């Protein structure tokens, strides 16, 4: 059984640029959630995708968007990057939209300069 | 709205002594509560979960937590700390209406030899 994987591991971008982060969900899971973890903070919920539809969103602006593909992998896109977007971005997969059992990937460390 | 408060940002113990990480929760209904651990440069790992069954929950690596409704607490304990326990620990509540997790700010556990 393959766990949750994320790519890339690290990324450096310039303010104003756009970035795409990728996540492959665990086998058998149809739901993917994205979280942002700023330095020294707990992860904050960005949004969740269930069967290719957005199924809930946290307090993040529209420049944070996502996609889920038929194989349940997912992308997080961030436009017009700001310095405060520097963080660890975590992806979690789960077997259902309201399942509390979420399995996390190792994260992508994004640095915006 | 649900929330969790971790009462200590940093806890330091000696190897072989007990560990106590404190967490209080706020929820308008019976919550699902979790403890996750995050080792440096690794993903979040679920330690244990409470979902309205037994109030004393046993997790991995000798950790356990007790759900106390009267005190709105869900403290994490371990009888004897090991050097490998040094990590960041997060108390988490599940927001059932959206299926996402709400994290506390974390407690960094240091273990001295």
PDB file of N, CA, C and O in Angstrom, chain B residues 25-89:
ATOM      1  N   UNK B  25     -10.331  21.657  24.682  1.00  0.00           N
ATOM      2  CA  UNK B  25     -11.079  21.798  23.437  1.00  0.00           C
ATOM      3  C   UNK B  25     -12.347  22.593  23.680  1.00  0.00           C
ATOM      4  O   UNK B  25     -12.825  22.727  24.804  1.00  0.00           O
ATOM      5  N   UNK B  26     -12.868  23.109  22.587  1.00  0.00           N
ATOM      6  CA  UNK B  26     -14.157  23.783  22.604  1.00  0.00           C
ATOM      7  C   UNK B  26     -14.972  23.233  21.451  1.00  0.00           C
ATOM      8  O   UNK B  26     -14.514  23.225  20.309  1.00  0.00           O
ATOM      9  N   UNK B  27     -16.166  22.736  21.766  1.00  0.00           N
ATOM     10  CA  UNK B  27     -17.001  22.159  20.718  1.00  0.00           C
ATOM     11  C   UNK B  27     -18.461  22.228  21.138  1.00  0.00           C
ATOM     12  O   UNK B  27     -18.773  22.022  22.310  1.00  0.00           O
ATOM     13  N   UNK B  28     -19.307  22.503  20.180  1.00  0.00           N
ATOM     14  CA  UNK B  28     -20.735  22.613  20.483  1.00  0.00           C
ATOM     15  C   UNK B  28     -21.419  21.247  20.522  1.00  0.00           C
ATOM     16  O   UNK B  28     -22.580  21.144  20.862  1.00  0.00           O
ATOM     17  N   UNK B  29     -20.712  20.208  20.173  1.00  0.00           N
ATOM     18  CA  UNK B  29     -21.279  18.862  20.230  1.00  0.00           C
ATOM     19  C   UNK B  29     -20.148  17.902  20.561  1.00  0.00           C
ATOM     20  O   UNK B  29     -19.004  18.314  20.727  1.00  0.00           O
ATOM     21  N   UNK B  30     -20.476  16.639  20.682  1.00  0.00           N
ATOM     22  CA  UNK B  30     -19.468  15.654  21.054  1.00  0.00           C
ATOM     23  C   UNK B  30     -18.390  15.585  19.986  1.00  0.00           C
ATOM     24  O   UNK B  30     -18.669  15.231  18.838  1.00  0.00           O
ATOM     25  N   UNK B  31     -17.172  15.929  20.344  1.00  0.00           N
ATOM     26  CA  UNK B  31     -16.134  16.065  19.318  1.00  0.00           C
ATOM     27  C   UNK B  31     -15.399  14.760  19.024  1.00  0.00           C
ATOM     28  O   UNK B  31     -15.426  13.814  19.808  1.00  0.00           O
ATOM     29  N   UNK B  32     -14.741  14.729  17.904  1.00  0.00           N
ATOM     30  CA  UNK B  32     -13.711  13.729  17.629  1.00  0.00           C
ATOM     31  C   UNK B  32     -12.374  14.431  17.827  1.00  0.00           C
ATOM     32  O   UNK B  32     -12.133  15.481  17.245  1.00  0.00           O
ATOM     33  N   UNK B  33     -11.526  13.849  18.660  1.00  0.00           N
ATOM     34  CA  UNK B  33     -10.267  14.481  19.038  1.00  0.00           C
ATOM     35  C   UNK B  33      -9.096  13.571  18.708  1.00  0.00           C
ATOM     36  O   UNK B  33      -9.217  12.341  18.785  1.00  0.00           O
ATOM     37  N   UNK B  34      -7.980  14.172  18.390  1.00  0.00           N
ATOM     38  CA  UNK B  34      -6.807  13.426  17.966  1.00  0.00           C
ATOM     39  C   UNK B  34      -5.542  14.071  18.535  1.00  0.00           C
ATOM     40  O   UNK B  34      -5.523  15.250  18.866  1.00  0.00           O
ATOM     41  N   UNK B  35      -4.497  13.263  18.590  1.00  0.00           N
ATOM     42  CA  UNK B  35      -3.152  13.773  18.770  1.00  0.00           C
ATOM     43  C   UNK B  35      -2.309  13.289  17.594  1.00  0.00           C
ATOM     44  O   UNK B  35      -2.326  12.102  17.261  1.00  0.00           O
ATOM     45  N   UNK B  36      -1.610  14.257  16.979  1.00  0.00           N
ATOM     46  CA  UNK B  36      -0.668  13.953  15.910  1.00  0.00           C
ATOM     47  C   UNK B  36       0.734  14.336  16.380  1.00  0.00           C
ATOM     48  O   UNK B  36       0.913  15.272  17.164  1.00  0.00           O
ATOM     49  N   UNK B  37       1.723  13.638  15.823  1.00  0.00           N
ATOM     50  CA  UNK B  37       3.120  13.961  16.111  1.00  0.00           C
ATOM     51  C   UNK B  37       3.825  14.296  14.807  1.00  0.00           C
ATOM     52  O   UNK B  37       3.516  13.722  13.757  1.00  0.00           O
ATOM     53  N   UNK B  38       4.733  15.269  14.884  1.00  0.00           N
ATOM     54  CA  UNK B  38       5.481  15.678  13.705  1.00  0.00           C
ATOM     55  C   UNK B  38       6.960  15.725  14.057  1.00  0.00           C
ATOM     56  O   UNK B  38       7.396  16.588  14.817  1.00  0.00           O
ATOM     57  N   UNK B  39       7.706  14.778  13.513  1.00  0.00           N
ATOM     58  CA  UNK B  39       9.147  14.784  13.690  1.00  0.00           C
ATOM     59  C   UNK B  39       9.759  15.703  12.637  1.00  0.00           C
ATOM     60  O   UNK B  39       9.175  15.891  11.557  1.00  0.00           O
ATOM     61  N   UNK B  40      10.919  16.279  12.901  1.00  0.00           N
ATOM     62  CA  UNK B  40      11.552  17.188  11.944  1.00  0.00           C
ATOM     63  C   UNK B  40      11.665  16.557  10.559  1.00  0.00           C
ATOM     64  O   UNK B  40      12.087  15.400  10.426  1.00  0.00           O
ATOM     65  N   UNK B  41      11.254  17.321   9.563  1.00  0.00           N
ATOM     66  CA  UNK B  41      11.348  16.904   8.164  1.00  0.00           C
ATOM     67  C   UNK B  41      10.549  15.640   7.850  1.00  0.00           C
ATOM     68  O   UNK B  41      10.859  14.926   6.895  1.00  0.00           O
ATOM     69  N   UNK B  42       9.541  15.380   8.665  1.00  0.00           N
ATOM     70  CA  UNK B  42       8.673  14.223   8.393  1.00  0.00           C
ATOM     71  C   UNK B  42       7.223  14.671   8.432  1.00  0.00           C
ATOM     72  O   UNK B  42       6.884  15.723   8.974  1.00  0.00           O
ATOM     73  N   UNK B  43       6.354  13.874   7.863  1.00  0.00           N
ATOM     74  CA  UNK B  43       4.939  14.203   7.849  1.00  0.00           C
ATOM     75  C   UNK B  43       4.283  13.987   9.191  1.00  0.00           C
ATOM     76  O   UNK B  43       4.878  13.433  10.109  1.00  0.00           O
ATOM     77  N   UNK B  44       3.045  14.406   9.293  1.00  0.00           N
ATOM     78  CA  UNK B  44       2.271  14.225  10.511  1.00  0.00           C
ATOM     79  C   UNK B  44       1.835  12.770  10.646  1.00  0.00           C
ATOM     80  O   UNK B  44       1.359  12.166   9.688  1.00  0.00           O
ATOM     81  N   UNK B  45       1.979  12.254  11.854  1.00  0.00           N
ATOM     82  CA  UNK B  45       1.591  10.875  12.119  1.00  0.00           C
ATOM     83  C   UNK B  45       0.533  10.849  13.212  1.00  0.00           C
ATOM     84  O   UNK B  45       0.694  11.494  14.252  1.00  0.00           O
ATOM     85  N   UNK B  46      -0.528  10.088  12.989  1.00  0.00           N
ATOM     86  CA  UNK B  46      -1.589   9.981  13.987  1.00  0.00           C
ATOM     87  C   UNK B  46      -1.116   9.132  15.160  1.00  0.00           C
ATOM     88  O   UNK B  46      -0.702   7.989  14.982  1.00  0.00           O
ATOM     89  N   UNK B  47      -1.191   9.707  16.372  1.00  0.00           N
ATOM     90  CA  UNK B  47      -0.821   8.972  17.587  1.00  0.00           C
ATOM     91  C   UNK B  47      -2.018   8.210  18.147  1.00  0.00           C
ATOM     92  O   UNK B  47      -1.890   7.055  18.521  1.00  0.00           O
ATOM     93  N   UNK B  48      -3.138   8.905  18.251  1.00  0.00           N
ATOM     94  CA  UNK B  48      -4.339   8.283  18.788  1.00  0.00           C
ATOM     95  C   UNK B  48      -5.554   9.139  18.455  1.00  0.00           C
ATOM     96  O   UNK B  48      -5.414  10.292  18.053  1.00  0.00           O
ATOM     97  N   UNK B  49      -6.752   8.532  18.646  1.00  0.00           N
ATOM     98  CA  UNK B  49      -7.985   9.253  18.335  1.00  0.00           C
ATOM     99  C   UNK B  49      -9.075   8.896  19.345  1.00  0.00           C
ATOM    100  O   UNK B  49      -9.125   7.773  19.858  1.00  0.00           O
ATOM    101  N   UNK B  50      -9.927   9.869  19.618  1.00  0.00           N
ATOM    102  CA  UNK B  50     -11.112   9.660  20.434  1.00  0.00           C
ATOM    103  C   UNK B  50     -12.336   9.968  19.580  1.00  0.00           C
ATOM    104  O   UNK B  50     -12.441  11.047  18.986  1.00  0.00           O
ATOM    105  N   UNK B  51     -13.271   9.000  19.520  1.00  0.00           N
ATOM    106  CA  UNK B  51     -14.470   9.209  18.703  1.00  0.00           C
ATOM    107  C   UNK B  51     -15.705   8.743  19.442  1.00  0.00           C
ATOM    108  O   UNK B  51     -16.555   8.063  18.888  1.00  0.00           O
ATOM    109  N   UNK B  52     -15.839   9.111  20.686  1.00  0.00           N
ATOM    110  CA  UNK B  52     -17.009   8.873  21.539  1.00  0.00           C
ATOM    111  C   UNK B  52     -17.169   7.431  21.995  1.00  0.00           C
ATOM    112  O   UNK B  52     -18.256   7.025  22.357  1.00  0.00           O
ATOM    113  N   UNK B  53     -16.106   6.683  21.970  1.00  0.00           N
ATOM    114  CA  UNK B  53     -16.136   5.334  22.544  1.00  0.00           C
ATOM    115  C   UNK B  53     -15.504   5.425  23.949  1.00  0.00           C
ATOM    116  O   UNK B  53     -15.890   6.264  24.730  1.00  0.00           O
ATOM    117  N   UNK B  54     -14.528   4.609  24.238  1.00  0.00           N
ATOM    118  CA  UNK B  54     -13.878   4.644  25.546  1.00  0.00           C
ATOM    119  C   UNK B  54     -13.197   5.988  25.781  1.00  0.00           C
ATOM    120  O   UNK B  54     -12.577   6.543  24.878  1.00  0.00           O
ATOM    121  N   UNK B  55     -13.303   6.516  26.985  1.00  0.00           N
ATOM    122  CA  UNK B  55     -12.727   7.842  27.263  1.00  0.00           C
ATOM    123  C   UNK B  55     -11.215   7.797  27.424  1.00  0.00           C
ATOM    124  O   UNK B  55     -10.553   8.816  27.237  1.00  0.00           O
ATOM    125  N   UNK B  56     -10.680   6.621  27.768  1.00  0.00           N
ATOM    126  CA  UNK B  56      -9.226   6.474  27.839  1.00  0.00           C
ATOM    127  C   UNK B  56      -8.776   5.813  26.546  1.00  0.00           C
ATOM    128  O   UNK B  56      -9.160   4.680  26.254  1.00  0.00           O
ATOM    129  N   UNK B  57      -7.978   6.538  25.798  1.00  0.00           N
ATOM    130  CA  UNK B  57      -7.588   6.079  24.474  1.00  0.00           C
ATOM    131  C   UNK B  57      -6.099   5.741  24.468  1.00  0.00           C
ATOM    132  O   UNK B  57      -5.284   6.555  24.900  1.00  0.00           O
ATOM    133  N   UNK B  58      -5.795   4.567  23.978  1.00  0.00           N
ATOM    134  CA  UNK B  58      -4.386   4.170  23.870  1.00  0.00           C
ATOM    135  C   UNK B  58      -3.928   4.341  22.432  1.00  0.00           C
ATOM    136  O   UNK B  58      -4.664   4.019  21.488  1.00  0.00           O
ATOM    137  N   UNK B  59      -2.709   4.849  22.288  1.00  0.00           N
ATOM    138  CA  UNK B  59      -2.172   5.069  20.960  1.00  0.00           C
ATOM    139  C   UNK B  59      -0.888   4.305  20.740  1.00  0.00           C
ATOM    140  O   UNK B  59      -0.564   3.376  21.464  1.00  0.00           O
ATOM    141  N   UNK B  60      -0.150   4.769  19.755  1.00  0.00           N
ATOM    142  CA  UNK B  60       1.102   4.095  19.426  1.00  0.00           C
ATOM    143  C   UNK B  60       2.224   4.587  20.336  1.00  0.00           C
ATOM    144  O   UNK B  60       2.112   5.647  20.960  1.00  0.00           O
ATOM    145  N   UNK B  61       3.281   3.804  20.409  1.00  0.00           N
ATOM    146  CA  UNK B  61       4.502   4.179  21.143  1.00  0.00           C
ATOM    147  C   UNK B  61       4.262   4.468  22.627  1.00  0.00           C
ATOM    148  O   UNK B  61       4.996   5.260  23.229  1.00  0.00           O
ATOM    149  N   UNK B  62       3.268   3.848  23.212  1.00  0.00           N
ATOM    150  CA  UNK B  62       3.030   3.984  24.647  1.00  0.00           C
ATOM    151  C   UNK B  62       2.268   5.216  25.081  1.00  0.00           C
ATOM    152  O   UNK B  62       2.086   5.458  26.273  1.00  0.00           O
ATOM    153  N   UNK B  63       1.810   6.022  24.155  1.00  0.00           N
ATOM    154  CA  UNK B  63       1.037   7.215  24.488  1.00  0.00           C
ATOM    155  C   UNK B  63      -0.419   6.866  24.744  1.00  0.00           C
ATOM    156  O   UNK B  63      -0.945   5.930  24.170  1.00  0.00           O
ATOM    157  N   UNK B  64      -1.050   7.647  25.608  1.00  0.00           N
ATOM    158  CA  UNK B  64      -2.473   7.538  25.810  1.00  0.00           C
ATOM    159  C   UNK B  64      -3.042   8.909  26.166  1.00  0.00           C
ATOM    160  O   UNK B  64      -2.305   9.830  26.543  1.00  0.00           O
ATOM    161  N   UNK B  65      -4.347   9.048  26.013  1.00  0.00           N
ATOM    162  CA  UNK B  65      -5.011  10.307  26.321  1.00  0.00           C
ATOM    163  C   UNK B  65      -6.364  10.002  26.934  1.00  0.00           C
ATOM    164  O   UNK B  65      -6.988   8.991  26.604  1.00  0.00           O
ATOM    165  N   UNK B  66      -6.803  10.896  27.798  1.00  0.00           N
ATOM    166  CA  UNK B  66      -8.098  10.708  28.440  1.00  0.00           C
ATOM    167  C   UNK B  66      -9.027  11.862  28.094  1.00  0.00           C
ATOM    168  O   UNK B  66      -8.677  13.037  28.280  1.00  0.00           O
ATOM    169  N   UNK B  67     -10.198  11.523  27.588  1.00  0.00           N
ATOM    170  CA  UNK B  67     -11.218  12.515  27.269  1.00  0.00           C
ATOM    171  C   UNK B  67     -12.000  12.819  28.537  1.00  0.00           C
ATOM    172  O   UNK B  67     -12.603  11.925  29.126  1.00  0.00           O
ATOM    173  N   UNK B  68     -11.994  14.086  28.966  1.00  0.00           N
ATOM    174  CA  UNK B  68     -12.742  14.499  30.157  1.00  0.00           C
ATOM    175  C   UNK B  68     -13.713  15.607  29.753  1.00  0.00           C
ATOM    176  O   UNK B  68     -13.319  16.773  29.622  1.00  0.00           O
ATOM    177  N   UNK B  69     -14.968  15.219  29.603  1.00  0.00           N
ATOM    178  CA  UNK B  69     -15.970  16.170  29.133  1.00  0.00           C
ATOM    179  C   UNK B  69     -16.192  17.299  30.133  1.00  0.00           C
ATOM    180  O   UNK B  69     -16.343  18.461  29.749  1.00  0.00           O
ATOM    181  N   UNK B  70     -16.178  16.957  31.424  1.00  0.00           N
ATOM    182  CA  UNK B  70     -16.444  17.968  32.454  1.00  0.00           C
ATOM    183  C   UNK B  70     -15.356  19.042  32.479  1.00  0.00           C
ATOM    184  O   UNK B  70     -15.605  20.181  32.861  1.00  0.00           O
ATOM    185  N   UNK B  71     -14.155  18.661  32.061  1.00  0.00           N
ATOM    186  CA  UNK B  71     -13.039  19.610  32.056  1.00  0.00           C
ATOM    187  C   UNK B  71     -12.707  20.083  30.631  1.00  0.00           C
ATOM    188  O   UNK B  71     -11.783  20.881  30.463  1.00  0.00           O
ATOM    189  N   UNK B  72     -13.422  19.609  29.660  1.00  0.00           N
ATOM    190  CA  UNK B  72     -13.149  19.863  28.224  1.00  0.00           C
ATOM    191  C   UNK B  72     -11.660  19.711  27.928  1.00  0.00           C
ATOM    192  O   UNK B  72     -11.029  20.585  27.306  1.00  0.00           O
ATOM    193  N   UNK B  73     -11.114  18.586  28.387  1.00  0.00           N
ATOM    194  CA  UNK B  73      -9.682  18.362  28.203  1.00  0.00           C
ATOM    195  C   UNK B  73      -9.418  17.045  27.496  1.00  0.00           C
ATOM    196  O   UNK B  73     -10.258  16.114  27.519  1.00  0.00           O
ATOM    197  N   UNK B  74      -8.261  16.958  26.902  1.00  0.00           N
ATOM    198  CA  UNK B  74      -7.827  15.738  26.190  1.00  0.00           C
ATOM    199  C   UNK B  74      -6.302  15.718  26.271  1.00  0.00           C
ATOM    200  O   UNK B  74      -5.591  15.867  25.291  1.00  0.00           O
ATOM    201  N   UNK B  75      -5.799  15.517  27.464  1.00  0.00           N
ATOM    202  CA  UNK B  75      -4.359  15.562  27.707  1.00  0.00           C
ATOM    203  C   UNK B  75      -3.664  14.283  27.254  1.00  0.00           C
ATOM    204  O   UNK B  75      -4.201  13.181  27.424  1.00  0.00           O
ATOM    205  N   UNK B  76      -2.478  14.432  26.737  1.00  0.00           N
ATOM    206  CA  UNK B  76      -1.669  13.310  26.240  1.00  0.00           C
ATOM    207  C   UNK B  76      -0.622  12.948  27.291  1.00  0.00           C
ATOM    208  O   UNK B  76       0.052  13.835  27.820  1.00  0.00           O
ATOM    209  N   UNK B  77      -0.494  11.659  27.580  1.00  0.00           N
ATOM    210  CA  UNK B  77       0.467  11.217  28.585  1.00  0.00           C
ATOM    211  C   UNK B  77       1.263  10.024  28.087  1.00  0.00           C
ATOM    212  O   UNK B  77       0.835   9.301  27.182  1.00  0.00           O
ATOM    213  N   UNK B  78       2.423   9.860  28.727  1.00  0.00           N
ATOM    214  CA  UNK B  78       3.248   8.675  28.506  1.00  0.00           C
ATOM    215  C   UNK B  78       4.021   8.439  29.791  1.00  0.00           C
ATOM    216  O   UNK B  78       4.571   9.388  30.362  1.00  0.00           O
ATOM    217  N   UNK B  79       4.053   7.220  30.278  1.00  0.00           N
ATOM    218  CA  UNK B  79       4.669   6.965  31.587  1.00  0.00           C
ATOM    219  C   UNK B  79       6.168   7.253  31.623  1.00  0.00           C
ATOM    220  O   UNK B  79       6.693   7.704  32.638  1.00  0.00           O
ATOM    221  N   UNK B  80       6.851   6.983  30.516  1.00  0.00           N
ATOM    222  CA  UNK B  80       8.309   7.078  30.532  1.00  0.00           C
ATOM    223  C   UNK B  80       8.790   7.603  29.180  1.00  0.00           C
ATOM    224  O   UNK B  80       8.623   6.928  28.161  1.00  0.00           O
ATOM    225  N   UNK B  81       9.389   8.777  29.179  1.00  0.00           N
ATOM    226  CA  UNK B  81       9.820   9.396  27.927  1.00  0.00           C
ATOM    227  C   UNK B  81      11.061   8.717  27.366  1.00  0.00           C
ATOM    228  O   UNK B  81      11.960   8.282  28.103  1.00  0.00           O
ATOM    229  N   UNK B  82      11.112   8.677  26.051  1.00  0.00           N
ATOM    230  CA  UNK B  82      12.271   8.143  25.344  1.00  0.00           C
ATOM    231  C   UNK B  82      12.820   9.244  24.458  1.00  0.00           C
ATOM    232  O   UNK B  82      12.088  10.132  24.028  1.00  0.00           O
ATOM    233  N   UNK B  83      14.105   9.185  24.204  1.00  0.00           N
ATOM    234  CA  UNK B  83      14.741  10.225  23.385  1.00  0.00           C
ATOM    235  C   UNK B  83      14.027  10.387  22.044  1.00  0.00           C
ATOM    236  O   UNK B  83      13.893  11.497  21.524  1.00  0.00           O
ATOM    237  N   UNK B  84      13.545   9.288  21.497  1.00  0.00           N
ATOM    238  CA  UNK B  84      12.886   9.333  20.185  1.00  0.00           C
ATOM    239  C   UNK B  84      11.520  10.031  20.233  1.00  0.00           C
ATOM    240  O   UNK B  84      10.918  10.269  19.186  1.00  0.00           O
ATOM    241  N   UNK B  85      11.033  10.354  21.432  1.00  0.00           N
ATOM    242  CA  UNK B  85       9.748  11.063  21.551  1.00  0.00           C
ATOM    243  C   UNK B  85       9.884  12.553  21.280  1.00  0.00           C
ATOM    244  O   UNK B  85       8.876  13.255  21.155  1.00  0.00           O
ATOM    245  N   UNK B  86      11.096  13.057  21.219  1.00  0.00           N
ATOM    246  CA  UNK B  86      11.312  14.481  20.969  1.00  0.00           C
ATOM    247  C   UNK B  86      10.742  14.848  19.606  1.00  0.00           C
ATOM    248  O   UNK B  86      11.159  14.302  18.575  1.00  0.00           O
ATOM    249  N   UNK B  87       9.769  15.753  19.612  1.00  0.00           N
ATOM    250  CA  UNK B  87       9.043  16.107  18.384  1.00  0.00           C
ATOM    251  C   UNK B  87       8.048  17.209  18.718  1.00  0.00           C
ATOM    252  O   UNK B  87       7.937  17.653  19.862  1.00  0.00           O
ATOM    253  N   UNK B  88       7.273  17.609  17.703  1.00  0.00           N
ATOM    254  CA  UNK B  88       6.174  18.556  17.882  1.00  0.00           C
ATOM    255  C   UNK B  88       4.879  17.748  17.938  1.00  0.00           C
ATOM    256  O   UNK B  88       4.658  16.845  17.115  1.00  0.00           O
ATOM    257  N   UNK B  89       4.034  18.068  18.908  1.00  0.00           N
ATOM    258  CA  UNK B  89       2.782  17.337  19.094  1.00  0.00           C
ATOM    259  C   UNK B  89       1.604  18.301  18.907  1.00  0.00           C
ATOM    260  O   UNK B  89       1.612  19.417  19.444  1.00  0.00           O
TER     261      UNK B  89
END
